[in-house]
GROMACS .gro file of C-alpha atoms in nm:
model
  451
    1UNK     CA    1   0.000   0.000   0.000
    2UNK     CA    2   0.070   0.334  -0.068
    3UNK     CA    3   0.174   0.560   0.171
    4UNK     CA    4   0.020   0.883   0.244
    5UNK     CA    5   0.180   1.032   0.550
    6UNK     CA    6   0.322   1.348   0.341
    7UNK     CA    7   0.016   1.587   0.266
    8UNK     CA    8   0.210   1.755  -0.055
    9UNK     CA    9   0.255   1.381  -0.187
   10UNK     CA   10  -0.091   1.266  -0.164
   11UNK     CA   11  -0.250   1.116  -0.454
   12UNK     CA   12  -0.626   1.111  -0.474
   13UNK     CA   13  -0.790   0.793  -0.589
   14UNK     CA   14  -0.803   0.820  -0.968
   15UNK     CA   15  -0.376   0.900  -0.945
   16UNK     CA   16  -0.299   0.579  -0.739
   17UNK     CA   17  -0.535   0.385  -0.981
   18UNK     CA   18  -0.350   0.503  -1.289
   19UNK     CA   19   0.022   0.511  -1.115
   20UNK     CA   20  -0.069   0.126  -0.995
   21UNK     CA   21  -0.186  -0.004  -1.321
   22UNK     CA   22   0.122   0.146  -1.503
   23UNK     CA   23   0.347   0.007  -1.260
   24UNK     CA   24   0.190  -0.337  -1.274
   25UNK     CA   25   0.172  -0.322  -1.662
   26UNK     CA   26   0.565  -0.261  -1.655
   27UNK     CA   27   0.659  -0.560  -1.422
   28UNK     CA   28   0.472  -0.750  -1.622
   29UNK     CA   29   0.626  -0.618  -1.997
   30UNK     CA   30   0.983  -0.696  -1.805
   31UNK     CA   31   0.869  -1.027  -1.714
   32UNK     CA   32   0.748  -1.117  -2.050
   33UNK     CA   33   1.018  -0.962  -2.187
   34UNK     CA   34   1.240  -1.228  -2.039
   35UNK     CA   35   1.386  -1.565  -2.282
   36UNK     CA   36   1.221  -1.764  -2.023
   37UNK     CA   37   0.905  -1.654  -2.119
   38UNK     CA   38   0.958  -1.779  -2.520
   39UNK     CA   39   0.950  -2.102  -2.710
   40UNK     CA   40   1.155  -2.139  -3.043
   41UNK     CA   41   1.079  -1.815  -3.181
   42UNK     CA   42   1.342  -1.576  -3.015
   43UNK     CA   43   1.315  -1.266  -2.809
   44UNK     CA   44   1.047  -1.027  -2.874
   45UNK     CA   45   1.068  -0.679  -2.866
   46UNK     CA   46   1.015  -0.465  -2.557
   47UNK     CA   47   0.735  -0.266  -2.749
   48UNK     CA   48   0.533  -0.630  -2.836
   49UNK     CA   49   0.577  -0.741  -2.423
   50UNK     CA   50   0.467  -0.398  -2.344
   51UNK     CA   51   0.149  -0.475  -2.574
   52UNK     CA   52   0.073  -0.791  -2.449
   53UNK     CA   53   0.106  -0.679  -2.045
   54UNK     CA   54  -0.076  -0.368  -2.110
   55UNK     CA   55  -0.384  -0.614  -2.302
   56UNK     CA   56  -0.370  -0.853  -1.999
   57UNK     CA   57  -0.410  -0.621  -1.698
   58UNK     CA   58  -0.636  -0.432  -1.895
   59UNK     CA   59  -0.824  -0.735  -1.903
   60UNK     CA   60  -0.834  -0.624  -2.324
   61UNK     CA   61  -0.738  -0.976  -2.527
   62UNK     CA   62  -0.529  -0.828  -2.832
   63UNK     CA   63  -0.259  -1.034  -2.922
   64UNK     CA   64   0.045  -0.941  -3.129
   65UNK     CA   65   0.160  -1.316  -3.071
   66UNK     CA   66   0.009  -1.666  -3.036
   67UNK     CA   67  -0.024  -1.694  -2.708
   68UNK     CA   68  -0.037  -2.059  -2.703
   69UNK     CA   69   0.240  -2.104  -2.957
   70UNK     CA   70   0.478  -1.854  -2.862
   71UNK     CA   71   0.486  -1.832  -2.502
   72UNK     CA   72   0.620  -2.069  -2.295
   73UNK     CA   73   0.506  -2.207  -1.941
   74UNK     CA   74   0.636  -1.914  -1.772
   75UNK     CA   75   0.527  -1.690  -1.953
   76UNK     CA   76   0.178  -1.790  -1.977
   77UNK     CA   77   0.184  -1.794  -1.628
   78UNK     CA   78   0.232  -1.452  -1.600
   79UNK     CA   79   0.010  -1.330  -1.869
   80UNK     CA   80  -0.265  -1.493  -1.668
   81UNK     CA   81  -0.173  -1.394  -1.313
   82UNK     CA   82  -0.170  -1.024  -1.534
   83UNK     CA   83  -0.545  -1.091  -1.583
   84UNK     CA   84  -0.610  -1.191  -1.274
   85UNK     CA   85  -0.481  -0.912  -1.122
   86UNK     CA   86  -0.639  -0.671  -1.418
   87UNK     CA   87  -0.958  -0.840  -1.367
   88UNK     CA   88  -1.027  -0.774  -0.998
   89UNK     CA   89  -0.799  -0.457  -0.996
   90UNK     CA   90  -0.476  -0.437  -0.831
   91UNK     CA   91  -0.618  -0.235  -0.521
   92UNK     CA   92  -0.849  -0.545  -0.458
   93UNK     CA   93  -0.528  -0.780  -0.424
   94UNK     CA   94  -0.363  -0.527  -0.256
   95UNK     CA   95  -0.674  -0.522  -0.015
   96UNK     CA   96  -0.658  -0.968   0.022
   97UNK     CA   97  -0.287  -0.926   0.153
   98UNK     CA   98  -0.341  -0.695   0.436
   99UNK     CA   99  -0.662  -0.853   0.505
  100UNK     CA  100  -0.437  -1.199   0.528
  101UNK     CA  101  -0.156  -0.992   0.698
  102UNK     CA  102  -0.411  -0.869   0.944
  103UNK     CA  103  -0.378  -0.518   0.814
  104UNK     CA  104  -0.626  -0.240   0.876
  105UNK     CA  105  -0.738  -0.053   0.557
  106UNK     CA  106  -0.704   0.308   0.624
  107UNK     CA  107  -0.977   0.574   0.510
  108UNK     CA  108  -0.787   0.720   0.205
  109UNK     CA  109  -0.747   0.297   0.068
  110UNK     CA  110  -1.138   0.264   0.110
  111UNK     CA  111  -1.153   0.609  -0.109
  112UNK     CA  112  -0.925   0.395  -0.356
  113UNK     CA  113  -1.171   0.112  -0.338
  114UNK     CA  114  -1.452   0.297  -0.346
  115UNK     CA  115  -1.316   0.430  -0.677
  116UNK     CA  116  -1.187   0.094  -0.816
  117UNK     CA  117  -1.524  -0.040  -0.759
  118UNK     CA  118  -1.748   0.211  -0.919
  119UNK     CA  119  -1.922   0.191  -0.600
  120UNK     CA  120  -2.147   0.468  -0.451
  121UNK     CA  121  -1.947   0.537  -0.063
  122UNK     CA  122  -1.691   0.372   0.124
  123UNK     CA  123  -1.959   0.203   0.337
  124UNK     CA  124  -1.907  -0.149   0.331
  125UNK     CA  125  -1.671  -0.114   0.080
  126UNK     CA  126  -1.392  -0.413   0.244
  127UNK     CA  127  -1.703  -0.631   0.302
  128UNK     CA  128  -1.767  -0.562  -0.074
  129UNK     CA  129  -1.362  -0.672  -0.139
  130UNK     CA  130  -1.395  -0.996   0.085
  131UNK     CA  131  -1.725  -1.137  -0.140
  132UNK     CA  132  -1.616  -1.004  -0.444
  133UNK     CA  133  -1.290  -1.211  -0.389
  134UNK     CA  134  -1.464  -1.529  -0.232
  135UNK     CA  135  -1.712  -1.508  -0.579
  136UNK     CA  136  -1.424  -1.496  -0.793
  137UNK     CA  137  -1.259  -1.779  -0.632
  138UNK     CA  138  -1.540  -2.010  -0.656
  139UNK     CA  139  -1.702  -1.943  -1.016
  140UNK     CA  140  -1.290  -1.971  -1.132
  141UNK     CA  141  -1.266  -2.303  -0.959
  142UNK     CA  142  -1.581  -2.385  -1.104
  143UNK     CA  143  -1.525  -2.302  -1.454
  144UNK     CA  144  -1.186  -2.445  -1.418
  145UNK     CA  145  -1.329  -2.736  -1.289
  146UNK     CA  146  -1.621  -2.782  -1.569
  147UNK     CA  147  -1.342  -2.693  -1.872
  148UNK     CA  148  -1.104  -2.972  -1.712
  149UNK     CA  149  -1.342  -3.245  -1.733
  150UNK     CA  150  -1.441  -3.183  -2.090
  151UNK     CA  151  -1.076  -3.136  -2.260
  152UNK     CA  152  -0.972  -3.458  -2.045
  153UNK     CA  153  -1.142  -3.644  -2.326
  154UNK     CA  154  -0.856  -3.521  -2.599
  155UNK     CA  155  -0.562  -3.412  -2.363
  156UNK     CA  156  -0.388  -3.541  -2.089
  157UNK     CA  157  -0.505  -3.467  -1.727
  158UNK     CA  158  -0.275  -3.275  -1.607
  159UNK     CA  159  -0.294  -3.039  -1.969
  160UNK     CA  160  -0.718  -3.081  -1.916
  161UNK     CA  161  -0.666  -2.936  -1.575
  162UNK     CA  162  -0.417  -2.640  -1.623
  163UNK     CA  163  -0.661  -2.525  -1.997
  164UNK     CA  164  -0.922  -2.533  -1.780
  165UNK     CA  165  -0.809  -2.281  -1.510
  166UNK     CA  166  -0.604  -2.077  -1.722
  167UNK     CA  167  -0.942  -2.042  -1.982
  168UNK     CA  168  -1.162  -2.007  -1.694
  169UNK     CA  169  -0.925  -1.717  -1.552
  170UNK     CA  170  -0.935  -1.555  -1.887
  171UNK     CA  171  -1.281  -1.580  -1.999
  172UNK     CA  172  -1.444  -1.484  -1.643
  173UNK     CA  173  -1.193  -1.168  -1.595
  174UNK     CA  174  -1.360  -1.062  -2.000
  175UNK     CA  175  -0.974  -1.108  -2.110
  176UNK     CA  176  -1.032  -1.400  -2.362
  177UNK     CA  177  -0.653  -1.476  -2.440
  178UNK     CA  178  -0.650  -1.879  -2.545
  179UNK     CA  179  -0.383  -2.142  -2.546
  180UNK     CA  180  -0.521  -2.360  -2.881
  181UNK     CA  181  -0.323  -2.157  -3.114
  182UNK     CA  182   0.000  -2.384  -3.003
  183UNK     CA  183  -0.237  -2.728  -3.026
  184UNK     CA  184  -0.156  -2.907  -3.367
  185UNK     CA  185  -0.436  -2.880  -3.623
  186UNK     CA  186  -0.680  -2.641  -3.400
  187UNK     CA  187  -0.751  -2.251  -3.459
  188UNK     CA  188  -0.747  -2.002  -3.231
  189UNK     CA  189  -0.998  -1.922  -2.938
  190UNK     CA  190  -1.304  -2.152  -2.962
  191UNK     CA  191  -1.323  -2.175  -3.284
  192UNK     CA  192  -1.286  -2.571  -3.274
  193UNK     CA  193  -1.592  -2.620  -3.031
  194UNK     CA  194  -1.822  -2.346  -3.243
  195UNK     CA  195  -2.103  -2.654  -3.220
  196UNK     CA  196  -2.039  -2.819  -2.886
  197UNK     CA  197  -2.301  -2.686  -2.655
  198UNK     CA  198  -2.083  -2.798  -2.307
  199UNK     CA  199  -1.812  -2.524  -2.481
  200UNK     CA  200  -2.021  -2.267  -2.541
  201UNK     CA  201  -2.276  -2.270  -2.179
  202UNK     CA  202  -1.966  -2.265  -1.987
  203UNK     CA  203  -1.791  -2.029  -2.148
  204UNK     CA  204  -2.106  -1.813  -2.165
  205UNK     CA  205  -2.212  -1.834  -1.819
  206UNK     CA  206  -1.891  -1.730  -1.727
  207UNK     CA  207  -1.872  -1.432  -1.963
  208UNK     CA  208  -2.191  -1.325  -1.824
  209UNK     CA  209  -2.081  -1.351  -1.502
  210UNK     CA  210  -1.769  -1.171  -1.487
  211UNK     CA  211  -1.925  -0.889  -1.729
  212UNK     CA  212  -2.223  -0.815  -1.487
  213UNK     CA  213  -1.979  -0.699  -1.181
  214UNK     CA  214  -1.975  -0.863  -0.842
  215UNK     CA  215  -2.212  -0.613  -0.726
  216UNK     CA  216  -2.512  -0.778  -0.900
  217UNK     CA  217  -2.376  -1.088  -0.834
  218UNK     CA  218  -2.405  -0.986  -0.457
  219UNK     CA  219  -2.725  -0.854  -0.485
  220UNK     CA  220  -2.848  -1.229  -0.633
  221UNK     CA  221  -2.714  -1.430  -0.414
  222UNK     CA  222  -2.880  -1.228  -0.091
  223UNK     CA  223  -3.203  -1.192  -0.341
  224UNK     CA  224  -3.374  -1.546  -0.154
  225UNK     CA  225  -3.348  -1.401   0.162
  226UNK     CA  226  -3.463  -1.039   0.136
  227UNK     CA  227  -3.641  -1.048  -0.186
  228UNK     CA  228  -3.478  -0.765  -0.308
  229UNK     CA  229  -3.296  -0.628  -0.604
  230UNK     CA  230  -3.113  -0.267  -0.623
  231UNK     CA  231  -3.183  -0.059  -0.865
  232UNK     CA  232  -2.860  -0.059  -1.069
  233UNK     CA  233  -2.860  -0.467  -1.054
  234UNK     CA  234  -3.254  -0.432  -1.211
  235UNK     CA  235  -3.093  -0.213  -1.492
  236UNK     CA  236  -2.829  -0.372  -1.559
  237UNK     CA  237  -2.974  -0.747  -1.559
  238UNK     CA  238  -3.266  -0.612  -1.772
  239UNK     CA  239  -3.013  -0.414  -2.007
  240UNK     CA  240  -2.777  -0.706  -2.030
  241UNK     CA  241  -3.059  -0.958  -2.119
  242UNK     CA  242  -3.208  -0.732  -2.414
  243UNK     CA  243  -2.858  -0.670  -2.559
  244UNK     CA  244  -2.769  -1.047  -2.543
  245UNK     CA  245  -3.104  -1.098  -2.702
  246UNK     CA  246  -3.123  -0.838  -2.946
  247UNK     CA  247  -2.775  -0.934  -3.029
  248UNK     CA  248  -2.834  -1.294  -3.092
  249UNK     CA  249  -3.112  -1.207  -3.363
  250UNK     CA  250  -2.913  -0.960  -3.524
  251UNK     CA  251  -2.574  -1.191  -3.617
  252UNK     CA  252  -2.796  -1.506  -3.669
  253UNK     CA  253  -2.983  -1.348  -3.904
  254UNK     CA  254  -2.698  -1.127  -4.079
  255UNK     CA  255  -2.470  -1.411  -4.080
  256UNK     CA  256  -2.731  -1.681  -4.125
  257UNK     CA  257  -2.630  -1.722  -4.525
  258UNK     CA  258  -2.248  -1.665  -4.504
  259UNK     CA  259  -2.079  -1.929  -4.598
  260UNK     CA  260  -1.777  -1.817  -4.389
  261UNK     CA  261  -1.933  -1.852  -4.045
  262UNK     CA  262  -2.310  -1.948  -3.981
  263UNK     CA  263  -2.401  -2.112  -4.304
  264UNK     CA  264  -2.218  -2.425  -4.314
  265UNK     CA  265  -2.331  -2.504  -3.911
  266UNK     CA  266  -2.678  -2.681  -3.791
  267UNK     CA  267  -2.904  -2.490  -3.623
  268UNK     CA  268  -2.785  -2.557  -3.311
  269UNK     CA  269  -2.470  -2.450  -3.406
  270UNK     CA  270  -2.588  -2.090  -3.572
  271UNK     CA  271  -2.780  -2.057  -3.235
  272UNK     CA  272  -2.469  -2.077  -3.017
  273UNK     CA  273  -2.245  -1.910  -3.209
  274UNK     CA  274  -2.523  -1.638  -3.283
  275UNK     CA  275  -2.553  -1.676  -2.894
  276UNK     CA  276  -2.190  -1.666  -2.810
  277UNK     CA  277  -2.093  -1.398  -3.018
  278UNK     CA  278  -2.371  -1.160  -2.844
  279UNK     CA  279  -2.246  -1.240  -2.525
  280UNK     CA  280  -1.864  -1.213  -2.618
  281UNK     CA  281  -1.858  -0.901  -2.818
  282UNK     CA  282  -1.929  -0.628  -2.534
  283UNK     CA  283  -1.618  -0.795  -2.393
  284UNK     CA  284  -1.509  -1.060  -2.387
  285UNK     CA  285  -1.354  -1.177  -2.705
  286UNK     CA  286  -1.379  -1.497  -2.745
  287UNK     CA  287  -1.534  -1.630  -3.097
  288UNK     CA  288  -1.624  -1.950  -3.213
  289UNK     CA  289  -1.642  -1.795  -3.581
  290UNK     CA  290  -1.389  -1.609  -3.782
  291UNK     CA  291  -1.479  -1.265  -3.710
  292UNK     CA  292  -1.262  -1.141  -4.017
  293UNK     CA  293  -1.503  -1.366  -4.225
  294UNK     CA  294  -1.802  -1.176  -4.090
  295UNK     CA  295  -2.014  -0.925  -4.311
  296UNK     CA  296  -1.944  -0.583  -4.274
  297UNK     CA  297  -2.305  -0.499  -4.114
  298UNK     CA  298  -2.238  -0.755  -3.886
  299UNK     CA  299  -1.866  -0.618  -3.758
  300UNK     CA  300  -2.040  -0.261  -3.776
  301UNK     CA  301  -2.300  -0.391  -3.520
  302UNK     CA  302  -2.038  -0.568  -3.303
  303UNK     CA  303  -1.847  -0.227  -3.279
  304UNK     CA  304  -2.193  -0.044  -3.142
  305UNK     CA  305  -2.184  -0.362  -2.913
  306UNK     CA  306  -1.829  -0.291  -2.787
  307UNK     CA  307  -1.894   0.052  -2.730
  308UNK     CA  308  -2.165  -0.041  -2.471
  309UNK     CA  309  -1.999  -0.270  -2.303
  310UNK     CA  310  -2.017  -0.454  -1.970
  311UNK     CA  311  -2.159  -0.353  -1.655
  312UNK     CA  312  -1.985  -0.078  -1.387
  313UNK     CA  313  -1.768  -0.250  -1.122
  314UNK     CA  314  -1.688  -0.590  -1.377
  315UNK     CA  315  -1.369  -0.645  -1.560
  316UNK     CA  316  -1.557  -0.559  -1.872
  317UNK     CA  317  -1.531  -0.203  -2.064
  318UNK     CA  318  -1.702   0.024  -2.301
  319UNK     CA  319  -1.918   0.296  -2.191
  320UNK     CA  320  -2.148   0.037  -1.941
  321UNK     CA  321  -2.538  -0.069  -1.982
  322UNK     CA  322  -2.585   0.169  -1.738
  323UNK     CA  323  -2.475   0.473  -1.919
  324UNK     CA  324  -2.651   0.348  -2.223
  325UNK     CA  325  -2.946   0.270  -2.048
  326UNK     CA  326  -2.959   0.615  -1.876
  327UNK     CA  327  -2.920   0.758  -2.272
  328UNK     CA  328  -3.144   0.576  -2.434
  329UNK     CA  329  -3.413   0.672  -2.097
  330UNK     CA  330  -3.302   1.055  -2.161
  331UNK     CA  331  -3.452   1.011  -2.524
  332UNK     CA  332  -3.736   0.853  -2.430
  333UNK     CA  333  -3.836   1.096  -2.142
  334UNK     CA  334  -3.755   1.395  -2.421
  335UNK     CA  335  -3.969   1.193  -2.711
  336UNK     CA  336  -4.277   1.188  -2.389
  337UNK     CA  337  -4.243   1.540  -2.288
  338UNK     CA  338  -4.071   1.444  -1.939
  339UNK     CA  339  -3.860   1.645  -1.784
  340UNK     CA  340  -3.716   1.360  -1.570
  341UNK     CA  341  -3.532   1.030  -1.632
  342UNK     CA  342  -3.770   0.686  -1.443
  343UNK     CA  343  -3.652   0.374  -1.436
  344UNK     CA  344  -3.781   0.137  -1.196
  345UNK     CA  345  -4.014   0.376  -1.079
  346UNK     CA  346  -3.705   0.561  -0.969
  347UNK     CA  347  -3.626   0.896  -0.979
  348UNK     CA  348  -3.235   0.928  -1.179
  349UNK     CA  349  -3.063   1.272  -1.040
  350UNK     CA  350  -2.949   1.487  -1.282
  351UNK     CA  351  -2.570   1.446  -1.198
  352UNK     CA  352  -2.578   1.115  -1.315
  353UNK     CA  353  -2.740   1.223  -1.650
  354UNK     CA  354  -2.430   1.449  -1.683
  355UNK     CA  355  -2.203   1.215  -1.591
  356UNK     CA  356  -2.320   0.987  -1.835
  357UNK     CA  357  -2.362   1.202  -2.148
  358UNK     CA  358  -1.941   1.329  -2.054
  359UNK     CA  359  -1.855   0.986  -2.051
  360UNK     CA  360  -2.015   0.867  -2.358
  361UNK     CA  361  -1.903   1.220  -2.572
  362UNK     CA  362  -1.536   1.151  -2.402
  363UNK     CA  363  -1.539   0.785  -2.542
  364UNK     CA  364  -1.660   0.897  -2.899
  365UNK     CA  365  -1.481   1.186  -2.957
  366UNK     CA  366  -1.148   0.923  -2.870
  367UNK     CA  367  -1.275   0.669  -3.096
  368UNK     CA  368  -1.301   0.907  -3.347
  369UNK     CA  369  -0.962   1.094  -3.345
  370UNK     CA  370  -0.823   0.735  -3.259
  371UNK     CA  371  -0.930   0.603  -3.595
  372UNK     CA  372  -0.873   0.913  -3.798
  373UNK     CA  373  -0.529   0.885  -3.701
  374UNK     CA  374  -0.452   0.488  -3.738
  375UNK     CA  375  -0.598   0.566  -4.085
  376UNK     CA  376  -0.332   0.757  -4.125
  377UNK     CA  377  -0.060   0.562  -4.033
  378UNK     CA  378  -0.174   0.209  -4.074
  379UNK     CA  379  -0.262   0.000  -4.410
  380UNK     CA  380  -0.607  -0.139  -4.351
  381UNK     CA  381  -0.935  -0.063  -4.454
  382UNK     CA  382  -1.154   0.202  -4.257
  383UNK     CA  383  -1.396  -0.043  -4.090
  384UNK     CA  384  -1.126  -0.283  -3.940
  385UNK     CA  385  -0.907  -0.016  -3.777
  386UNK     CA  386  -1.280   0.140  -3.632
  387UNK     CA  387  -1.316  -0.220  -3.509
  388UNK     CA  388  -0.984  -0.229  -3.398
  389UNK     CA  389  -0.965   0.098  -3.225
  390UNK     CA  390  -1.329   0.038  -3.042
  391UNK     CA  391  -1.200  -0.316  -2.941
  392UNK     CA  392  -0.882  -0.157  -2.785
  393UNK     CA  393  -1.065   0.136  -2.601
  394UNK     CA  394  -1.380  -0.087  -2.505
  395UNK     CA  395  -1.095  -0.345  -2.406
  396UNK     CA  396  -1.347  -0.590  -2.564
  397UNK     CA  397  -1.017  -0.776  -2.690
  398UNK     CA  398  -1.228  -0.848  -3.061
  399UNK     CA  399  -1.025  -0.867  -3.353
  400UNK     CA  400  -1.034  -0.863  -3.736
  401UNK     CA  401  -0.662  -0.938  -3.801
  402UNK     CA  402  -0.500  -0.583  -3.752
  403UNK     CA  403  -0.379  -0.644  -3.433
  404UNK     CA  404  -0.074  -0.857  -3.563
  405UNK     CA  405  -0.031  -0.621  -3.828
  406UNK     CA  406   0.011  -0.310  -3.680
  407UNK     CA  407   0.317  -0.033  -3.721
  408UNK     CA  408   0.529   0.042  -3.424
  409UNK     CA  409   0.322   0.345  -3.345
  410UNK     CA  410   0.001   0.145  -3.431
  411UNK     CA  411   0.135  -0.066  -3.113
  412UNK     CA  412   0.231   0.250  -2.879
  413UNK     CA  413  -0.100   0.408  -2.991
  414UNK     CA  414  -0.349   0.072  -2.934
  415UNK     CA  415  -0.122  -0.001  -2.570
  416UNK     CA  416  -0.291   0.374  -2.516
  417UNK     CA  417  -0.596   0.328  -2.574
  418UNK     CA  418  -0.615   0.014  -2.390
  419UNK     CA  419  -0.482   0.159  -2.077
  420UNK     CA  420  -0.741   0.460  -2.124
  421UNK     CA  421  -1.030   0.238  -2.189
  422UNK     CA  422  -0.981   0.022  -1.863
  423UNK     CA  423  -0.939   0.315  -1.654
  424UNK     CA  424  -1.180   0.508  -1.836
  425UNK     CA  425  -1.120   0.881  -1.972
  426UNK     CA  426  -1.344   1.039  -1.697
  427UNK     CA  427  -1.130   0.905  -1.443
  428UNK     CA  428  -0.793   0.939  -1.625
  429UNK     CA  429  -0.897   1.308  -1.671
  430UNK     CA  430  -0.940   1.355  -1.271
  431UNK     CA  431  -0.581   1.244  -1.203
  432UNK     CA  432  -0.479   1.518  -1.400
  433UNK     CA  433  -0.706   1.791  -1.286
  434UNK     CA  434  -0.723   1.960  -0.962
  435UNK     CA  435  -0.970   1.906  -0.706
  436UNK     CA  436  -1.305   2.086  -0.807
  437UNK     CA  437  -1.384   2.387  -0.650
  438UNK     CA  438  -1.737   2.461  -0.585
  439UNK     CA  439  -1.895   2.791  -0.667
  440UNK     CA  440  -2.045   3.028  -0.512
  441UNK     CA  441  -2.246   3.212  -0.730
  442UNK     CA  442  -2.459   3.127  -1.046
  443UNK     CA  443  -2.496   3.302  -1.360
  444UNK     CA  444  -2.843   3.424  -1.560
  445UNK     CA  445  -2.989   3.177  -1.747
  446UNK     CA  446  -2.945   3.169  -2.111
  447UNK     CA  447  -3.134   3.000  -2.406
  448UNK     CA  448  -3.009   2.795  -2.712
  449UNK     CA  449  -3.219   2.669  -2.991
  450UNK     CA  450  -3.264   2.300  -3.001
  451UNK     CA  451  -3.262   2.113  -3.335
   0.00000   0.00000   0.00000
């Protein structure tokens, strides 16, 4: 922990977030960095271990490497732990090892917490820590668990066993690095099980789980004994089931006659991957399809899908259901002639509104520029550096074969983006800001014409 006895040192929350992802990020690129973490295809550079610690903290999934192929033991070993640790935030293992040390978590580490975990006050907020590491434990083990017994049919044990809790690690933290690329005769993530149904329910459940954040998680598990749900885990289960939904429909039925992904399955098959694909592409990329082989509508809609993203206080990124939810409620409330934003038959405050149109305006406008400028500099087609940049930023981890392509500055710029996205440009532009004054006066109230 950091320490904070020296006033004109202090840090406030968003600084020790960003300072503590960058330094875990660089031990990482070191350790990757090392020969011991290579097989048989030399030492990388600094620039591509930078890339691929940067994707697996921020829980992102780009790949300038095959992971499988390329890295050895050790290496993989880190790149997971890297996911782990991006996944659940660094503040919340820092939090396990002075709760194991006996430690006391001071005010201005709850303030951290409070921040890491998109929660709403410090109340409760190491009670929060302690379940949301005991839930991560056990739906880990039990993925693992559930993985191991299926691959034990075509590997050895010991192989079924460590697949199964290095994919469950990946997929639950949204991160959706794989280790088939280095498997003779299979392709990359789950492309090889696109039609077995064990594959794809495990792997979505666990998506689903680690992208709606371990405070709806919380608020399920205590929902048989108080019968209750908050409001945000209301939105953001309701949100989460219409996008899966409306997702589904929309690549089963765009994709339905491609013969480069749906068309040659059964219809169990097109239904999972349809399925899967929903589910994976706010965040967590994994595919069971090419996504390169997709139709351009189709990659279009799974870029508006990234943007979205997961849920506030998960592993996933994008803007959050929450803050599309409170969008798409401040257009209906305008189209009724509303003046307020309901939702549950719940009153939203008007700070939240605010918060969420800055965040959303932040993330386009960056988007935007980001593409413009990759255009510029990089040798692919519009649409697949969009879907490139959105996948970075939305750290949704989604490619459509840029990622291995890209310039040196391509890399620099993407390992940017990723680190923005996870920490989100809201809070990255607090850490450089001072502290917000409030004002005492308020000036005459002006009118602008409207459309």
């Amino acid at each position: 922990m950091l320490n904070y006895s020296k006033k004109k040192f202090r840090l406030n929350p968003p600084q020790v977030m960003a300072i503590g992802f960058l330094v875990i990020i660089l031990i990482g690129a070191v350790l990757l960095w090392l020969p011991i973490s290579y097989v048989d295809v030399g030492r990388l550079t600094f620039i591509d271990a930078l890339f691929m610690a940067t994707s697996a903290t921020c829980v992102t999934g780009l790949s300038v490497i095959n992971t499988g192929a390329h890295l050895s033991t050790f290496g993989e070993i880190v790149l997971i732990l890297l996911v782990q640790i991006g996944g659940l935030g660094f503040m919340t293992m820092s939090t396990l090892i002075a709760l194991v040390l006996r430690r006391r978590i001071s005010f201005q580490e709850r303030l951290i917490l409070q921040e890491a975990m998109n929660h709403d006050s410090t109340e409760g907020i190491v009670r929060l820590i302690r379940k949301v590491l005991i839930y991560a434990l056990y739906i880990e083990l039990a993925g693992a668990l559930l993985f191991a017994i299926r691959w034990s049919f075509e590997m050895p044990i010991g192989q079924a066993i460590y697949f199964g809790i290095f994919h469950s690690i990946s997929i639950f933290n949204n991160a959706g690095f794989d280790l088939f690329g280095g498997l003779p005769n299979r392709l990359g993530s789950l492309m090889h099980y696109v039609e077995d149904p064990y594959i794809n329910i495990v792997s979505m459940l666990l998506i689903i789980l680690g992208g709606i954040g371990f405070i709806v998680i919380s608020d399920l598990l205590t929902y048989p004994k108080n019968k209750k749900l908050t409001l945000h885990s209301k939105v953001v289960l309701t949100a989460s089931a219409a996008l899966i939904l409306v997702g589904t429909l929309v690549i089963f039925v765009f994709e339905y006659s491609n013969s480069l992904t749906l068309q040659p399955l059964s219809t169990i098959g097109k239904t999972l991957s349809a399925m899967l694909q929903s589910v994976s592409s706010r965040s967590a990329g994994v595919n069971t399809v090419e996504i390169a082989s997709m139709r351009q509508a189709t990659q279009f809609f799974i870029v508006i899908m990234m943007f979205i993203g997961a849920a506030p206080g998960s592993s996933g990124g994008g803007i959050k259901v929450t803050t599309f939810v409170i969008l798409v409620g401040a257009v209906y409330a305008m189209i009724r002639g509303r003046e307020e934003i309901v939702l549950f038959h719940r009153r939203i405050s008007k700070d939240r509104i605010y918060k969420a149109i800055t965040f959303t305006l932040l993330s386009f406008i960056l988007i935007v520029l980001s593409t413009m400028i990759l255009s510029i500099t990089e040798n692919f087609h519009f649409l697949g550096i969009l879907f490139e940049v959105t996948s970075a930023y939305a750290t949704a981890g989604m490619s459509v074969g840029l990622t291995s392509q890209l310039s040196g500055f391509g890399k620099v710029f993407i390992i940017i983006l990723m680190f923005v996205g996870r920490l989100g440009p809201v809070t990255l532009a607090y850490t450089m800001s001072p502290l917000p004054k409030k004002e005492t006066y308020r000036y005459p109230e002006g009118k602008i014409t409207i459309g």
